[in-house]
């Protein structure tokens, strides 16, 4: 049985729906990981000891265990304590928090690297430390970490395939389902790979746009 | 506690970093509208004294009073933070390395604090930015980012940023030391203009000529003490202390 790509258009709607889910989950998880990354970084650096300790446990869980296990835990495990999340929500939360911990590490380093004269200048104008962090230090730290966070977001896109195991019909699972009907793994896995590549290019393009916009304001 | 009678009053200021004593019992009064220069070699404590006035480097002993209110009064932590943020709104500071906010335009640098702390509307803030940037000759660059400005221009924007809070007192911490020589004059011009408007200023500087031309009074500091003070005409021409003479000989070329 040779390769036959002419079969693709017939199943394109299923694949495109999968592309939609992959983009949706990736974008939502990326935003969550970005916002939580900032919050986690501030907690890690500035929160009182009592708040920092439970947070370190969360950090350890998300950094030190497989993402696959985390997804199982959030989707199947939380049901037992009465939290029944739709699969895509569990997927977004799992991916989002997992990458938030990595983003937090980057943002912490960047916050510490902001010149201490910036905090001083803000404080001499009468800003409180919290106001100075919010208006002056964190915006600069975030600008500095856009390139490495972009790399994390591309890793997030690739890892979004893992949410197929909790039954979200994103691109990888859609491809598998079509293959189940057609027995044409090569054609449809190649097609899925091509779509991942295109989404990847789009993300890099967006990242370059953002970097260019902030380059003069650094 | 005696009644405070001077505009700025520093009483027995003492500051140690561990076992190193950088300010040793310094007392200093500044009247409203006066311009006081502080000179001395690096490590003499002059910047530390300046930075103690707005509590950037808190004193370990002594009192600082500004316009009838003690800056470094003893309060519980939260109340002290509130008090000090309020005090700092009245004290503008200009740094050697400008410390402009690089992610904000000149306009945003000037308006950020007034908008946040005084609740100015965007229209009021824009008017304020135009006024203050015009005053320092930077109106044409109002929407430029710091990275697009020269050192002298950055420092002028930094002065406008401090003035936008309508301070009672301005502190200059070697405002021209990081500038290329040809850019020093434009910043000095702005400071002279402020002097003409009778802004109360305390200026830490390495530039003896500038200190001589704008200051009402000059202090020479060495090893954490004020060695000698007086009007520039006296201190620069007829210093009474050996240490002052020694310092001036090194810093004023060709002085008689």
XYZ file of C-alpha atoms in Angstrom:
474
model
C 0.000 0.000 0.000
C 1.704 3.223 -1.197
C 1.231 6.741 0.027
C -1.896 8.532 -1.068
C -2.277 12.129 0.029
C -5.421 12.602 -2.045
C -7.402 11.161 0.862
C -6.646 14.219 3.001
C -9.333 16.718 1.824
C -12.119 14.328 2.833
C -11.054 14.485 6.489
C -9.797 18.046 6.502
C -12.719 19.358 8.615
C -11.809 17.038 11.504
C -8.139 18.013 11.289
C -8.958 21.745 11.122
C -11.167 21.436 14.191
C -8.169 19.854 15.929
C -5.992 22.769 14.774
C -8.555 25.138 16.306
C -8.441 23.338 19.641
C -4.658 23.254 19.652
C -4.450 26.991 18.981
C -7.145 27.760 21.548
C -5.564 25.669 24.281
C -2.060 26.942 23.516
C -3.084 30.603 23.561
C -5.141 30.247 26.750
C -2.415 28.262 28.518
C 0.259 30.726 27.311
C -1.663 33.685 28.757
C -2.236 31.802 32.010
C 1.445 30.854 32.225
C 2.480 34.455 31.601
C 0.183 36.052 34.193
C 0.803 33.325 36.786
C 4.525 33.457 35.990
C 4.598 37.097 37.067
C 2.491 36.404 40.168
C 4.650 33.399 41.155
C 7.833 35.433 40.658
C 6.572 38.216 42.930
C 5.511 35.673 45.563
C 8.860 33.890 45.408
C 10.806 37.139 45.814
C 8.670 39.302 48.069
C 5.967 37.349 49.896
C 6.306 36.617 53.614
C 7.808 33.274 54.605
C 4.424 31.706 55.419
C 3.162 32.329 51.891
C 6.422 31.325 50.222
C 6.633 27.858 51.725
C 3.392 26.340 50.336
C 4.247 28.044 47.072
C 7.607 26.291 46.934
C 5.774 22.980 47.215
C 3.572 23.869 44.239
C 6.670 24.923 42.339
C 8.379 21.636 43.118
C 5.340 19.598 42.013
C 5.112 21.379 38.675
C 8.848 21.381 37.962
C 9.802 18.015 39.366
C 7.101 15.717 37.971
C 6.037 14.807 34.421
C 3.479 17.075 32.786
C 1.535 13.954 31.791
C 1.147 13.001 35.442
C 0.067 16.556 36.305
C -2.650 16.420 33.648
C -3.914 13.083 34.985
C -3.897 14.489 38.488
C -5.873 17.597 37.545
C -8.375 15.827 35.296
C -8.913 12.462 37.018
C -7.594 13.157 40.509
C -9.485 16.337 41.342
C -12.822 14.643 40.621
C -12.366 12.641 43.823
C -12.390 15.840 45.862
C -15.408 17.164 44.010
C -13.676 19.300 41.366
C -14.930 18.008 38.020
C -13.307 20.072 35.277
C -14.056 19.779 31.575
C -11.064 18.128 29.862
C -9.984 21.224 27.938
C -10.097 23.338 31.113
C -7.993 20.762 32.953
C -5.591 20.809 30.002
C -5.288 24.600 30.007
C -4.736 24.709 33.772
C -2.150 21.915 33.668
C -0.178 23.359 30.776
C -0.579 26.906 32.087
C 0.671 26.211 35.607
C 3.449 23.924 34.393
C 4.896 26.644 32.183
C 4.081 29.385 34.698
C 6.658 27.822 37.005
C 9.295 27.956 34.254
C 8.312 31.525 33.319
C 8.470 32.489 36.978
C 12.108 31.383 37.173
C 12.958 33.603 34.191
C 11.015 36.582 35.538
C 12.603 36.278 39.003
C 16.060 36.478 37.503
C 15.007 39.423 35.344
C 13.470 41.307 38.298
C 16.707 40.907 40.250
C 18.668 42.122 37.217
C 16.756 45.416 36.942
C 19.124 48.186 38.038
C 18.473 49.109 41.661
C 18.529 52.776 40.690
C 15.142 52.167 39.064
C 13.540 51.214 42.370
C 15.307 54.141 44.067
C 14.113 56.651 41.480
C 10.543 55.415 41.823
C 10.712 55.497 45.627
C 12.103 59.056 45.681
C 9.048 60.184 43.714
C 6.910 58.862 46.580
C 5.850 55.471 45.201
C 5.465 52.605 47.653
C 7.520 49.484 47.032
C 4.485 47.706 45.578
C 3.723 50.617 43.262
C 7.357 50.781 42.178
C 7.384 47.064 41.403
C 4.161 47.294 39.432
C 4.952 50.422 37.432
C 8.711 50.347 37.063
C 10.493 47.094 37.904
C 8.164 44.361 36.628
C 7.427 45.989 33.237
C 11.173 46.164 32.609
C 11.758 42.605 33.791
C 8.972 41.326 31.544
C 10.427 43.132 28.522
C 13.789 41.534 29.198
C 12.364 37.998 29.267
C 10.185 38.118 26.156
C 12.716 36.106 24.046
C 13.191 33.205 26.496
C 9.490 33.189 27.361
C 8.813 32.904 23.625
C 10.917 29.736 23.598
C 8.887 28.368 26.500
C 5.689 29.114 24.603
C 6.896 27.083 21.619
C 7.631 24.207 24.006
C 4.108 24.719 25.352
C 2.639 24.367 21.855
C 4.444 21.047 21.380
C 3.462 19.783 24.826
C -0.170 20.678 24.140
C -0.286 17.338 22.281
C -0.237 15.696 25.716
C -3.765 16.863 26.494
C -4.933 14.304 23.906
C -4.550 11.682 26.654
C -7.339 13.260 28.689
C -9.572 13.243 25.638
C -9.311 16.767 24.233
C -9.673 16.520 20.432
C -6.762 18.725 19.612
C -4.584 18.257 16.568
C -2.767 15.074 17.612
C -5.889 13.270 18.818
C -7.830 14.392 15.718
C -5.107 12.941 13.514
C -5.229 9.688 15.492
C -8.987 9.475 15.102
C -8.803 9.975 11.349
C -6.062 7.360 11.174
C -8.356 5.029 13.085
C -10.847 5.297 10.259
C -8.487 5.348 7.295
C -5.461 3.312 8.422
C -3.240 5.982 6.854
C -0.891 6.986 9.700
C 1.888 8.396 7.558
C -0.260 10.871 5.614
C -2.132 12.217 8.599
C 0.773 12.371 11.034
C 2.719 14.267 8.383
C -0.266 16.580 7.936
C -0.469 17.184 11.700
C 3.264 17.850 11.814
C 2.884 20.388 9.015
C 0.170 22.187 10.959
C 2.310 22.272 14.113
C 5.087 23.742 12.026
C 2.820 26.462 10.622
C 1.477 27.389 14.078
C 5.060 27.473 15.303
C 6.023 29.906 12.522
C 3.081 32.136 13.422
C 4.166 32.202 17.063
C 7.716 33.125 16.111
C 6.345 35.898 13.910
C 4.248 37.296 16.776
C 7.246 37.076 19.092
C 9.438 39.020 16.640
C 6.726 41.666 16.316
C 6.592 42.100 20.104
C 10.374 42.193 20.397
C 10.632 44.866 17.730
C 7.979 46.965 19.432
C 9.710 46.926 22.784
C 13.288 47.239 21.534
C 13.471 51.031 21.880
C 11.825 51.011 25.254
C 14.566 49.029 26.984
C 12.715 67.932 71.406
C 13.295 71.515 70.399
C 11.141 73.480 68.015
C 12.262 73.227 64.407
C 13.011 76.676 63.062
C 14.910 76.062 59.847
C 13.491 74.820 56.553
C 15.797 71.817 56.485
C 17.442 70.846 59.710
C 19.874 67.987 60.133
C 20.660 67.315 63.787
C 23.577 65.135 64.860
C 23.290 62.879 61.823
C 25.153 59.638 62.365
C 25.398 56.701 60.009
C 27.333 53.452 60.215
C 27.609 50.532 57.842
C 28.601 47.829 60.305
C 31.714 49.090 62.057
C 32.374 51.725 59.393
C 31.160 55.148 60.465
C 30.408 57.209 57.360
C 28.640 60.161 58.976
C 29.883 61.415 62.336
C 27.565 63.794 64.144
C 26.725 66.160 61.304
C 24.435 69.119 61.886
C 23.297 71.380 59.089
C 20.578 73.956 58.528
C 19.244 75.090 55.180
C 16.830 77.991 54.830
C 14.028 78.241 52.298
C 15.382 79.270 48.900
C 18.980 78.585 49.836
C 21.330 76.634 47.637
C 23.867 74.560 49.486
C 26.730 72.761 47.797
C 28.492 69.769 49.297
C 31.991 68.992 48.073
C 34.530 66.421 49.139
C 36.399 63.428 47.781
C 34.595 60.154 47.143
C 33.998 58.256 50.360
C 33.727 61.473 52.351
C 30.040 60.742 53.102
C 28.571 63.551 51.031
C 26.256 61.332 48.967
C 25.250 59.388 52.058
C 24.266 62.611 53.783
C 22.215 63.694 50.774
C 20.539 60.298 50.530
C 19.704 60.412 54.241
C 17.584 63.517 53.706
C 14.894 61.537 51.863
C 15.667 58.363 53.798
C 17.152 56.401 50.875
C 20.041 55.650 53.223
C 18.399 55.850 56.663
C 20.469 57.365 59.449
C 21.529 55.252 62.407
C 21.356 58.288 64.663
C 20.161 61.877 64.641
C 17.191 63.675 63.153
C 16.201 65.133 59.803
C 13.508 67.809 59.713
C 11.863 69.282 56.636
C 9.500 72.231 56.834
C 8.410 71.459 60.389
C 8.065 67.677 60.009
C 10.584 65.108 61.122
C 11.486 62.893 58.152
C 12.973 59.971 60.079
C 10.566 59.841 62.994
C 9.974 56.624 64.890
C 6.772 54.937 63.748
C 5.520 51.356 63.364
C 6.658 49.920 60.005
C 3.426 50.391 58.037
C 2.827 53.920 59.266
C 6.446 54.803 58.645
C 6.223 53.607 55.034
C 3.144 55.787 54.527
C 4.818 58.761 56.182
C 8.017 58.425 54.192
C 6.199 58.048 50.840
C 4.327 61.236 51.668
C 7.552 63.053 52.660
C 9.345 61.963 49.502
C 6.677 63.572 47.343
C 8.029 66.893 48.583
C 11.671 66.104 47.943
C 12.886 65.794 44.354
C 16.031 63.842 43.680
C 18.338 63.780 40.669
C 20.834 60.953 40.333
C 24.274 60.672 38.787
C 23.065 57.943 36.402
C 19.713 59.618 35.648
C 17.675 56.484 36.484
C 15.045 57.390 33.924
C 12.484 54.651 33.373
C 13.609 53.141 30.043
C 10.218 51.652 29.193
C 8.494 55.033 29.332
C 8.698 58.061 27.054
C 9.854 61.410 28.450
C 6.176 62.324 28.859
C 5.410 59.109 30.751
C 8.503 59.469 32.921
C 7.273 62.905 33.999
C 3.596 62.040 34.459
C 3.720 58.553 35.971
C 4.079 59.606 39.608
C 1.685 62.619 39.499
C -0.981 60.480 37.838
C -0.543 57.618 40.271
C -0.099 59.601 43.485
C -2.070 62.788 42.867
C -4.770 61.356 40.621
C -4.167 63.714 37.699
C -6.301 63.125 34.619
C -4.536 62.405 31.314
C -5.242 65.948 30.130
C -3.845 67.506 33.325
C -0.866 65.183 33.163
C -0.146 66.096 29.536
C -0.253 69.780 30.413
C 2.107 69.163 33.327
C 4.512 67.169 31.136
C 4.564 69.932 28.521
C 5.201 72.595 31.188
C 7.983 70.716 32.916
C 9.692 69.474 29.755
C 9.509 72.962 28.270
C 11.205 74.318 31.365
C 14.198 72.026 30.823
C 14.163 72.593 27.058
C 13.012 69.104 26.183
C 9.522 69.780 24.834
C 10.427 68.690 21.295
C 11.479 65.293 22.627
C 8.355 64.712 24.703
C 7.519 61.374 23.078
C 11.078 60.044 22.850
C 12.272 57.095 24.880
C 15.374 57.518 27.072
C 17.367 55.262 24.723
C 16.840 57.893 22.009
C 18.273 60.741 24.124
C 21.807 61.896 24.933
C 23.079 61.890 28.512
C 22.443 65.604 28.992
C 18.949 65.268 27.578
C 18.250 62.304 29.846
C 19.337 64.273 32.883
C 17.144 67.210 31.903
C 14.148 64.872 31.594
C 15.059 63.411 35.000
C 15.005 66.923 36.470
C 11.600 67.553 34.868
C 10.367 64.268 36.340
C 11.417 65.384 39.830
C 9.934 68.878 39.373
C 6.584 67.462 38.239
C 5.853 66.448 41.834
C 6.195 70.148 42.802
C 8.859 69.459 45.437
C 9.812 71.924 48.185
C 13.393 70.757 48.070
C 15.605 69.383 45.322
C 18.550 67.079 45.938
C 21.218 66.673 43.270
C 23.569 63.726 43.652
C 26.482 64.453 41.282
C 24.015 65.234 38.534
C 26.699 65.941 35.936
C 29.435 63.467 36.925
C 28.385 60.806 34.410
C 28.092 63.240 31.504
C 30.511 63.889 28.667
C 32.151 67.286 29.279
C 30.335 68.968 26.388
C 26.953 67.947 27.854
C 27.550 69.293 31.364
C 26.646 72.874 30.535
C 23.075 72.186 29.386
C 22.313 70.511 32.728
C 24.049 73.264 34.686
C 21.915 75.822 32.838
C 18.752 74.096 34.023
C 20.012 74.051 37.601
C 20.909 77.738 37.399
C 17.409 78.472 36.166
C 15.989 76.673 39.202
C 18.310 78.702 41.401
C 16.925 81.906 39.894
C 13.425 80.693 40.773
C 14.585 80.288 44.393
C 14.151 76.543 44.539
C 15.753 75.218 47.718
C 18.545 72.918 46.586
C 21.227 70.746 48.086
C 23.833 69.880 45.506
C 26.543 67.256 45.838
C 29.064 68.057 43.156
C 32.606 67.656 41.870
C 32.444 70.859 39.913
C 33.975 73.645 41.951
C 33.256 76.353 39.377
C 29.595 75.491 39.297
C 29.377 75.324 43.100
C 31.082 78.705 43.315
C 28.691 80.301 40.857
C 25.306 79.085 42.153
C 25.657 78.126 45.806
C 24.919 80.437 48.711
C 26.931 78.192 50.953
C 29.406 75.379 50.402
C 30.299 72.548 52.776
C 33.515 70.632 52.518
C 33.210 67.102 53.892
C 35.964 64.657 54.671
C 35.825 61.279 56.431
C 32.234 61.732 57.582
C 32.531 65.207 59.092
C 31.929 68.724 57.807
C 35.454 70.134 57.891
C 34.567 73.641 56.851
C 31.631 75.605 55.534
C 30.950 79.097 54.309
C 29.996 81.232 51.337
C 31.861 80.084 48.198
C 33.762 83.375 48.029
C 35.322 82.592 51.403
C 35.609 78.801 51.260
C 37.217 78.681 47.825
C 39.450 81.753 48.243
C 40.471 81.622 51.896
C 39.921 78.185 53.372
C 40.964 78.014 57.021
C 41.531 74.269 57.277
C 44.519 72.362 55.891
C 42.324 69.521 54.626
C 40.179 71.982 52.656
C 43.243 73.618 51.133
C 44.655 70.220 50.208
C 41.384 69.163 48.544
C 40.952 72.420 46.661
C 44.536 72.338 45.404
C 43.880 68.921 43.864
C 40.525 69.902 42.367
C 41.023 73.414 41.067
C 43.759 73.552 38.492
C 45.691 76.783 38.424
C 43.963 78.155 41.502
C 45.970 80.871 43.173
